[in-house]
Coordinates of C-alpha atoms and ligand atoms in Angstrom, one line a residue:
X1 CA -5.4 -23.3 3.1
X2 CA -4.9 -22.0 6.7
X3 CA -5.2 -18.2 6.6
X4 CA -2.6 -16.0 8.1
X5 CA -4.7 -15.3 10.8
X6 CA -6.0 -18.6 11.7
X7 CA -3.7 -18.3 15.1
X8 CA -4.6 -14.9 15.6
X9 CA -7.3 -12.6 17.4
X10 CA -8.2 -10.6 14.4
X11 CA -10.0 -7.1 14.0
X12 CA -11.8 -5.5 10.8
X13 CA -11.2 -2.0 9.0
X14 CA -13.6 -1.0 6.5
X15 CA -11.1 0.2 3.7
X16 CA -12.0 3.9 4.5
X17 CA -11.0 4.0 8.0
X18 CA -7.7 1.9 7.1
X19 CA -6.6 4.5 4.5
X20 CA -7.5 7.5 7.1
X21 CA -5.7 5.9 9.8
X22 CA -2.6 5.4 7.5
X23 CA -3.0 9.2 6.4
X24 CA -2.3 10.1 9.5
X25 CA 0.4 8.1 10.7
X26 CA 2.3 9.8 7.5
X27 CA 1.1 12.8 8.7
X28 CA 2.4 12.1 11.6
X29 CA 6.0 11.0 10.6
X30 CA 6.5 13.9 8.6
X31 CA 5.1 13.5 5.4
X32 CA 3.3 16.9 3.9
X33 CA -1.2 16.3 3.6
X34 CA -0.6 15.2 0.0
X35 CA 2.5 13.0 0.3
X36 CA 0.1 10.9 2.9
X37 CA -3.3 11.5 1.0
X38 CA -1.4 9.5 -1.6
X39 CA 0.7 6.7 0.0
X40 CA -2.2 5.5 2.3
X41 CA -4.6 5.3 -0.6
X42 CA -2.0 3.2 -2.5
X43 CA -0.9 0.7 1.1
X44 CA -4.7 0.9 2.1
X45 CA -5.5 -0.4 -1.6
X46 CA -3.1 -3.0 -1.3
X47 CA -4.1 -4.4 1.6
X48 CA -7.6 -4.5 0.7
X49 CA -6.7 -6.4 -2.5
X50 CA -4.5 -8.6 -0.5
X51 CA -1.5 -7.8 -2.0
X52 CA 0.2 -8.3 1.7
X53 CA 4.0 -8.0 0.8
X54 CA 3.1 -4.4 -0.2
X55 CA 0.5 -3.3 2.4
X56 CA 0.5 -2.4 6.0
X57 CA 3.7 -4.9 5.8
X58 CA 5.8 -1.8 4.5
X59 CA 4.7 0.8 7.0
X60 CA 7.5 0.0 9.6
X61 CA 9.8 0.7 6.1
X62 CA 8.1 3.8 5.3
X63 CA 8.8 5.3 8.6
X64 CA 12.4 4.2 9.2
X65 CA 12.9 5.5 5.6
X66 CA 11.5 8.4 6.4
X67 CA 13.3 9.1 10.1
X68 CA 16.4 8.1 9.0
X69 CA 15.6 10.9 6.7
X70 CA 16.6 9.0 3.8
X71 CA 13.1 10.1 2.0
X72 CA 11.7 13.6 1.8
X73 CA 8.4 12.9 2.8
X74 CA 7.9 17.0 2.3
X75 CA 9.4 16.6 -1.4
X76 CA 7.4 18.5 -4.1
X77 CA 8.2 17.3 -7.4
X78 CA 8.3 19.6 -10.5
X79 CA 7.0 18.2 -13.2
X80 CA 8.5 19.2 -16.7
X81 CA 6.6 19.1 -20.2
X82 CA 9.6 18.1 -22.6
X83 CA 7.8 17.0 -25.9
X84 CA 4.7 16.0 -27.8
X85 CA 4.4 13.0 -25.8
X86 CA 7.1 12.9 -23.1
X87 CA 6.8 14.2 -19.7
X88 CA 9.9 14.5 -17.0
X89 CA 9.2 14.5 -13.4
X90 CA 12.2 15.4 -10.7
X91 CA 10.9 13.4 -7.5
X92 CA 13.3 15.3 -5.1
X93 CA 14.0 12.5 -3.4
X94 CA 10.4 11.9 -2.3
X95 CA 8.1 9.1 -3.5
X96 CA 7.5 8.1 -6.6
X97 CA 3.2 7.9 -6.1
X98 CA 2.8 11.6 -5.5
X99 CA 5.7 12.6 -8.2
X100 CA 2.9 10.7 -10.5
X101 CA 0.0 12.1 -9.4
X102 CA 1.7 15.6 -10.3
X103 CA 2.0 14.7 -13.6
X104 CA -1.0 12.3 -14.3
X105 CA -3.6 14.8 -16.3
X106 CA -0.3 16.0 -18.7
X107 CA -0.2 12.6 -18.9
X108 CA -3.4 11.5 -20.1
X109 CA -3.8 14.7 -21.9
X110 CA -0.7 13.9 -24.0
X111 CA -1.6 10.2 -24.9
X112 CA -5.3 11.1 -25.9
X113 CA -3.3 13.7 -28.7
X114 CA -0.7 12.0 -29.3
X115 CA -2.0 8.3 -29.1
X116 CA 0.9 7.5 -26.4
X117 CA 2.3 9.4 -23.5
X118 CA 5.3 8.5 -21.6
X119 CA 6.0 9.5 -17.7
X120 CA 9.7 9.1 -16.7
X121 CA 10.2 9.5 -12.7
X122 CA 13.3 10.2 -11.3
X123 CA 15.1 10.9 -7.5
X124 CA 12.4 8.8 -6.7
X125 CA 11.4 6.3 -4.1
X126 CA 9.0 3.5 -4.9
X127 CA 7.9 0.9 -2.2
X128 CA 4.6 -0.2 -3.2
X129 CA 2.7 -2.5 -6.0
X130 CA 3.0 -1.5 -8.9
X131 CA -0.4 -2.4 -10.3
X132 CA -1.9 0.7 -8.2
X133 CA 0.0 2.8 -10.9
X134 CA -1.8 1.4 -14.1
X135 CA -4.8 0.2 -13.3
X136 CA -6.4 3.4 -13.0
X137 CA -5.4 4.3 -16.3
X138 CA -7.2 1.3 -17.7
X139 CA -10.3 2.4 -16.1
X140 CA -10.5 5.3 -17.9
X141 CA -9.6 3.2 -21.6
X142 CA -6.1 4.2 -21.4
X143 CA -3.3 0.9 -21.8
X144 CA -0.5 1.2 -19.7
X145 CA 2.7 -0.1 -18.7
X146 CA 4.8 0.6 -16.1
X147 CA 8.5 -0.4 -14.5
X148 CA 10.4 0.6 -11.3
X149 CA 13.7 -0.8 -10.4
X150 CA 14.4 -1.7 -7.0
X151 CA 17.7 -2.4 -5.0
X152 CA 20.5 -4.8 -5.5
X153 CA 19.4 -8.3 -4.6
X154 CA 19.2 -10.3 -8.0
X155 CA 21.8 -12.3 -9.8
X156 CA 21.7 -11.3 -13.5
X157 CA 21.5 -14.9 -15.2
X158 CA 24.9 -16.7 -15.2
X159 CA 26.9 -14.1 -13.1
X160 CA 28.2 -14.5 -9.7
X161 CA 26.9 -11.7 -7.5
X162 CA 24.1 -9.8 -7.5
X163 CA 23.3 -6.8 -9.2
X164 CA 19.5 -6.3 -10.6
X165 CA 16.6 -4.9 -8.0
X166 CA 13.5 -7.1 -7.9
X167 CA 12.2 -4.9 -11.0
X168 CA 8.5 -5.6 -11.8
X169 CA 6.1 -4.9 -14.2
X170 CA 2.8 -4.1 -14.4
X171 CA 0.5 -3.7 -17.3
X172 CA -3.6 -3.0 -17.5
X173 CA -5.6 -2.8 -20.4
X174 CA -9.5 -1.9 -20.5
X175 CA -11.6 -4.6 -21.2
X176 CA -15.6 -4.4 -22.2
X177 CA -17.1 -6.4 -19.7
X178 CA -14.8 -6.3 -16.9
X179 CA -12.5 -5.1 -14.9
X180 CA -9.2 -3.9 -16.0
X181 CA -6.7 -7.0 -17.5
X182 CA -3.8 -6.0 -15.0
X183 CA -0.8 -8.2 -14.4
X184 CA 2.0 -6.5 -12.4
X185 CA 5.2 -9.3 -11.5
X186 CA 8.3 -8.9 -10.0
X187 CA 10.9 -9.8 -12.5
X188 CA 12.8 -11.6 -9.8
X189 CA 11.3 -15.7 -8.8
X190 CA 10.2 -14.0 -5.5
X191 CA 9.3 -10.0 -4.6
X192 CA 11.6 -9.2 -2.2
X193 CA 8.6 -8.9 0.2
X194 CA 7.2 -12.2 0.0
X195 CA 10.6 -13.4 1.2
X196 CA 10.7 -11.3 4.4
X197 CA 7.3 -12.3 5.2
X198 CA 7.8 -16.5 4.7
X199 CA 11.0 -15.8 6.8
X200 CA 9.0 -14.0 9.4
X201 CA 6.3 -17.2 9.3
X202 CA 9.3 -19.7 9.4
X203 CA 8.0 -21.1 5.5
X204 CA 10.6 -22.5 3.0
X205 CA 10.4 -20.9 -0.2
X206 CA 10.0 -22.9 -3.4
X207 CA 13.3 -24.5 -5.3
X208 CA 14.7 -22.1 -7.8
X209 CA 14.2 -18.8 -6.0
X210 CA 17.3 -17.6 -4.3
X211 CA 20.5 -18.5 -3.6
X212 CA 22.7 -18.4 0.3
X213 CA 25.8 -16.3 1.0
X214 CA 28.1 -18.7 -0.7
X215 CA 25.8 -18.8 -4.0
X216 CA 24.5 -22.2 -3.2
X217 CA 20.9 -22.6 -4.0
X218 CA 18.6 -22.7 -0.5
X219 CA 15.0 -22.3 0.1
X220 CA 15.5 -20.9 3.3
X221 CA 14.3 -17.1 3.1
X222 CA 16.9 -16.3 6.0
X223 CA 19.8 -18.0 4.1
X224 CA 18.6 -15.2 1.2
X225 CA 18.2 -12.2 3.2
X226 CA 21.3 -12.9 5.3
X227 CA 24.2 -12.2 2.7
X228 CA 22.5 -14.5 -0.4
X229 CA 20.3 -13.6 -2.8
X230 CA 17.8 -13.7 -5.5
X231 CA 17.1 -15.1 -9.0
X232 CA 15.3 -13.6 -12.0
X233 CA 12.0 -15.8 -12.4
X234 CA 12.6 -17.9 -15.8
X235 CA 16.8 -18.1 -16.0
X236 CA 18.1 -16.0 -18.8
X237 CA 14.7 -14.5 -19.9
X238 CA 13.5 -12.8 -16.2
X239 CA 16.9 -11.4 -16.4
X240 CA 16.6 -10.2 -19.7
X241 CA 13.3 -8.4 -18.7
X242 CA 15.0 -7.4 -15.4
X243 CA 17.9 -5.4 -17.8
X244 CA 15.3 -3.8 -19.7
X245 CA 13.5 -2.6 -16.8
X246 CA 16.9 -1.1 -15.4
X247 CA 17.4 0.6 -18.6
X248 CA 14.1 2.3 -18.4
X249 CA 13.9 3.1 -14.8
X250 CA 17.3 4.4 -14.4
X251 CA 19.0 5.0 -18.0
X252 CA 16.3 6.7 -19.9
X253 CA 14.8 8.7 -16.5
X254 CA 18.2 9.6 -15.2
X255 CA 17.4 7.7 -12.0
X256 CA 20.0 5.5 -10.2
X257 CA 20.3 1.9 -11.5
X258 CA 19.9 -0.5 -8.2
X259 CA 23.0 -0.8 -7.3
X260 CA 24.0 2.7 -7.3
X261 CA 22.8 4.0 -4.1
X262 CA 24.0 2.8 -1.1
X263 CA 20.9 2.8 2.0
X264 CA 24.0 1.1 4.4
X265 CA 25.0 4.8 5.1
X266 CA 21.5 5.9 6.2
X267 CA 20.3 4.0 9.4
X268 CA 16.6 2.8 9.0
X269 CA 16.5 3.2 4.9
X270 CA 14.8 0.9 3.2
X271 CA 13.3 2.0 0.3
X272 CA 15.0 1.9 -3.2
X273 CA 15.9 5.4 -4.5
X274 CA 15.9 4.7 -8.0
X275 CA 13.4 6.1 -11.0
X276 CA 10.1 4.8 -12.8
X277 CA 8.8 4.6 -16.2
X278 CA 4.6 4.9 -17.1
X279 CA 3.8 4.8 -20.7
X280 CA 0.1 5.4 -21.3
X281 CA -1.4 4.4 -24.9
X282 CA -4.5 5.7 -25.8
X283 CA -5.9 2.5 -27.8
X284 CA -8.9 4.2 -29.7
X285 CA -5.8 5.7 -32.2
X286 CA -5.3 2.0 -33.2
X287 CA -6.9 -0.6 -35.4
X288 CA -9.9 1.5 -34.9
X289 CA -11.8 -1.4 -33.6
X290 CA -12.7 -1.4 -30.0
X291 CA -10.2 -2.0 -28.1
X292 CA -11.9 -3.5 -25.1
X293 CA -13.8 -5.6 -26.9
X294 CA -10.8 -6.9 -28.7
X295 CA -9.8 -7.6 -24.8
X296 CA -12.9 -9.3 -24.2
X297 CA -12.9 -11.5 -26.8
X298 CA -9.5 -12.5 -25.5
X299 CA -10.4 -13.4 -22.4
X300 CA -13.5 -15.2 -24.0
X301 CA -11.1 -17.3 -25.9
X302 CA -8.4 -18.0 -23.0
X303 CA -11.7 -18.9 -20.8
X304 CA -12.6 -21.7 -23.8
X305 CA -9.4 -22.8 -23.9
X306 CA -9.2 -23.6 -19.8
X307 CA -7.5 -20.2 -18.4
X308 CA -10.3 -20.0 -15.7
X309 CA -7.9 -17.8 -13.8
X310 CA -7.0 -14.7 -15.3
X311 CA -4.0 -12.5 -13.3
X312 CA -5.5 -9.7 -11.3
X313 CA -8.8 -12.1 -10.6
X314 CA -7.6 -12.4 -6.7
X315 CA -7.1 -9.3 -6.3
X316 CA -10.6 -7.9 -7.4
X317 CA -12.1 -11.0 -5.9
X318 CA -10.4 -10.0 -2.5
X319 CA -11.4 -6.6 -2.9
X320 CA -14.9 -7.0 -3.6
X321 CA -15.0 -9.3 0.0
X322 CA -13.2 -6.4 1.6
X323 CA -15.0 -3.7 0.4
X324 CA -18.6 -6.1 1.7
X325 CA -16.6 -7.2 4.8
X326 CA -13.7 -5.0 6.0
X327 CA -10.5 -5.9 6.1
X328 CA -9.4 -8.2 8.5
X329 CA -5.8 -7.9 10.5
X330 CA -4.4 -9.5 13.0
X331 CA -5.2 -7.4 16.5
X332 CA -1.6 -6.7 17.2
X333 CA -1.0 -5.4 13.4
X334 CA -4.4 -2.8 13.7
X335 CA -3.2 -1.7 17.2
X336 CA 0.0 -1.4 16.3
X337 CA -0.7 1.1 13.5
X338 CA -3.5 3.0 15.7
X339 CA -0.3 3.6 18.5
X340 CA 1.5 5.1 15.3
X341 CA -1.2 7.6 14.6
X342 CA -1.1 8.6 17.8
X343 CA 2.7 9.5 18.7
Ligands
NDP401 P1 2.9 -12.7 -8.0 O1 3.8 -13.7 -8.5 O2 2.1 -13.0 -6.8 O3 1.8 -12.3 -9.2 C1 2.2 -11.9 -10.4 C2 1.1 -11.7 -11.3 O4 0.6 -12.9 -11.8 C3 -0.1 -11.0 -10.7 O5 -0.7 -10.1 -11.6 C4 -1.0 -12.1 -10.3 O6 -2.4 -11.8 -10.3 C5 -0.8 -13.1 -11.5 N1 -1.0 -14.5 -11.1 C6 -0.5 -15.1 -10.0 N2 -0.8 -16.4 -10.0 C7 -1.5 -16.6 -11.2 C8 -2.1 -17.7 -11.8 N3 -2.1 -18.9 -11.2 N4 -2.8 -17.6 -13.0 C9 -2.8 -16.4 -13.6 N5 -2.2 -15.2 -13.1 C10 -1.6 -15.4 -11.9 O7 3.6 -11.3 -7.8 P2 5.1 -11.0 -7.5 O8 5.5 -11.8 -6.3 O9 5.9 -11.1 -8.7 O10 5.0 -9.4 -7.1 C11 4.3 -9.1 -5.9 C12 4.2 -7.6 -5.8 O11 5.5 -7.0 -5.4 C13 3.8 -6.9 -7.0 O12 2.7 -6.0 -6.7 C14 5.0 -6.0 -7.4 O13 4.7 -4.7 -8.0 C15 5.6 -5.8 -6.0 N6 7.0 -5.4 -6.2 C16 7.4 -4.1 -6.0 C17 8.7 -3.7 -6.2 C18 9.1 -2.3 -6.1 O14 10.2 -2.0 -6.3 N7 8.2 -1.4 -5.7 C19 9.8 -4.7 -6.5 C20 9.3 -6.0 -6.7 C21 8.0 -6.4 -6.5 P3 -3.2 -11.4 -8.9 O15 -2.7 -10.0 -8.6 O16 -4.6 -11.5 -9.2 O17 -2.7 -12.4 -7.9
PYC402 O1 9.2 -6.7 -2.7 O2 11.0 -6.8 -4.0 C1 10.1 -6.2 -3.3 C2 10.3 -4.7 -3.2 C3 11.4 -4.0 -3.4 C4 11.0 -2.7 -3.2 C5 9.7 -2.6 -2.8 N1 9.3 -3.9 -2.8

């Protein structure tokens, strides 16, 4: 398969100098030290994983968001301990990431009492992959799951217009003799991402993915980002899946649903201001067996039965290349991003 760089000069960042150069282009466009200590670990990660819809792809987005001054990039969230095993977080209207990483050792601390611990995010902005949010759990034996809702650009299952955000999910669990299991899908055929990047290449999508300003199916990304829209993956259950994550992101956090925010009246915003649900298990208050070798002997089984490819396997495979080889971008894509550290 031809790489996206095959036509390309290309240029290599270790992962370290990647995440320092993005820390200071957020720096730089107004974020406070911690705001970009967090968001360019999380885009660097992603890019070194190869999750591309969700790595240096999203910095233009970032900064429109945050020049438009749609998204306090200075936002300190306060961080509210309202039960046993429930803790509140009021973004501000900054990012979701940092919001988290204010309330993450509460977290933790309240699933290993109480056995499960759950994080609800709101005023919040969330532009990233999800699976940066759970995996780390999972490395320190934790399960977790997580939702974020997104903005208006999925037709529930057998209505007219859309309504639902993209919506994933992501879920890791520990495992004993490997990394994290860690799937994290969009609840929508296509992330919105993926569609902005095969219209930018000139690719057709798949059938089944999204639909044109009239409703009629198309493959052609630009016929979805221009007025159309998409569908949920898997007809009436995605958009089952897609509900539930609205409900949890915006219902039970008090953050907007996706449609009830409007970035039209804000010049350059593009990132969904809507709220995010974590809930951390702490799986050693279970069937007392060990967990991760329950998880091991999963994955032993759906190995035997042909599985050879187990979600999350690219993206440690990629990383593992990355972190012995550097990330390679295109030349224009790593200068590009070196000019923005340096206005
Ligand atoms: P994909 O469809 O590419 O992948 C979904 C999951 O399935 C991944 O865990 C992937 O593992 C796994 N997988 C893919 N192919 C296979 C296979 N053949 N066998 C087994 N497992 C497989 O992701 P999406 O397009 O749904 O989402 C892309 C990203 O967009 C996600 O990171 C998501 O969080 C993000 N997103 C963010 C939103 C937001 O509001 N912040 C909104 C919507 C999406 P692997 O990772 O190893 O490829
Ligand atoms: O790719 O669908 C997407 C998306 C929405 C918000 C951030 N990413």
């Amino acid at each position: 398969m031809p790489s996206m760089h095959d036509s390309q000069t290309t240029r290599t960042i270790s992962f370290a100098d990647l995440t320092e150069l993005l820390r200071q282009i957020f720096v730089r466009h107004g974020t406070s030290p911690e705001v970009a200590r967090v968001l360019a670990a999380n885009c660097a990660a992603a890019e070194r994983d190869g999750s591309h819809s969700h790595g240096i792809f999203r910095i233009k987005g970032y900064l429109s968001s945050l020049a438009a001054g749609w998204v306090d990039g200075q936002a300190e969230p306060k961080v509210e301990d309202v039960g046993a095993a429930f803790v509140r977080v009021d973004a501000m209207g900054g990012f979701a990431q940092p919001a988290m990483q204010a309330a993450k050792a509460l977290v933790i601390e309240k699933a290993r009492n109480a056995g499960i611990a759950i994080l609800a995010i709101r005023n919040s902005h969330h532009f990233a992959a999800l699976w940066p949010d759970v995996e780390p759990f999972a490395q320190e034996g934790l399960v977790a799951l997580s939702v974020v809702n997104s903005m208006t650009c999925v037709v529930p299952h057998g209505a007219q217009k859309p309504l639902f955000g993209t919506n994933p999910i992501a879920f890791a669990a520990p495992r004993a003799d490997g990394q994290p299991i860690v799937f994290d899908m969009a609840t929508s055929a296509i992330a919105h991402g993926d569609v902005q990047i095969a219209a930018r290449e000139g690719r057709m999508l798949a059938p089944g993915m999204g639909v044109d300003r009239n409703g009629m199916p198309t493959k052609d990304p630009k016929a979805i980002l221009d007025g159309g829209a998409l569908l949920p993956f898997g007809g009436y259950k995605g958009s089952a899946l897609s509900m539930m994550v609205e409900l949890l992101s915006a219902a039970l956090t008090g953050g907007n649903f996706s449609f009830e925010f409007d970035m039209s009246t804000s010049p350059g915003a593009q990132t969904p201001w809507t709220g995010q649900v974590i809930i951390v298990i702490d799986p050693d208050k279970g069937s007392g067996q060990a967990f991760a070798e329950r998880s091991e002997e999963l994955v032993r089984q759906m190995h035997g039965v042909g599985q050879q490819r187990m979600p999350g396997d690219r993206r440690y495979r990629q990383r593992e290349q990355s972190l012995k080889e550097g990330i390679v971008l295109s030349a224009d894509d790593l200068e590009r991003l070196e000019a923005l550290a340096r206005v």
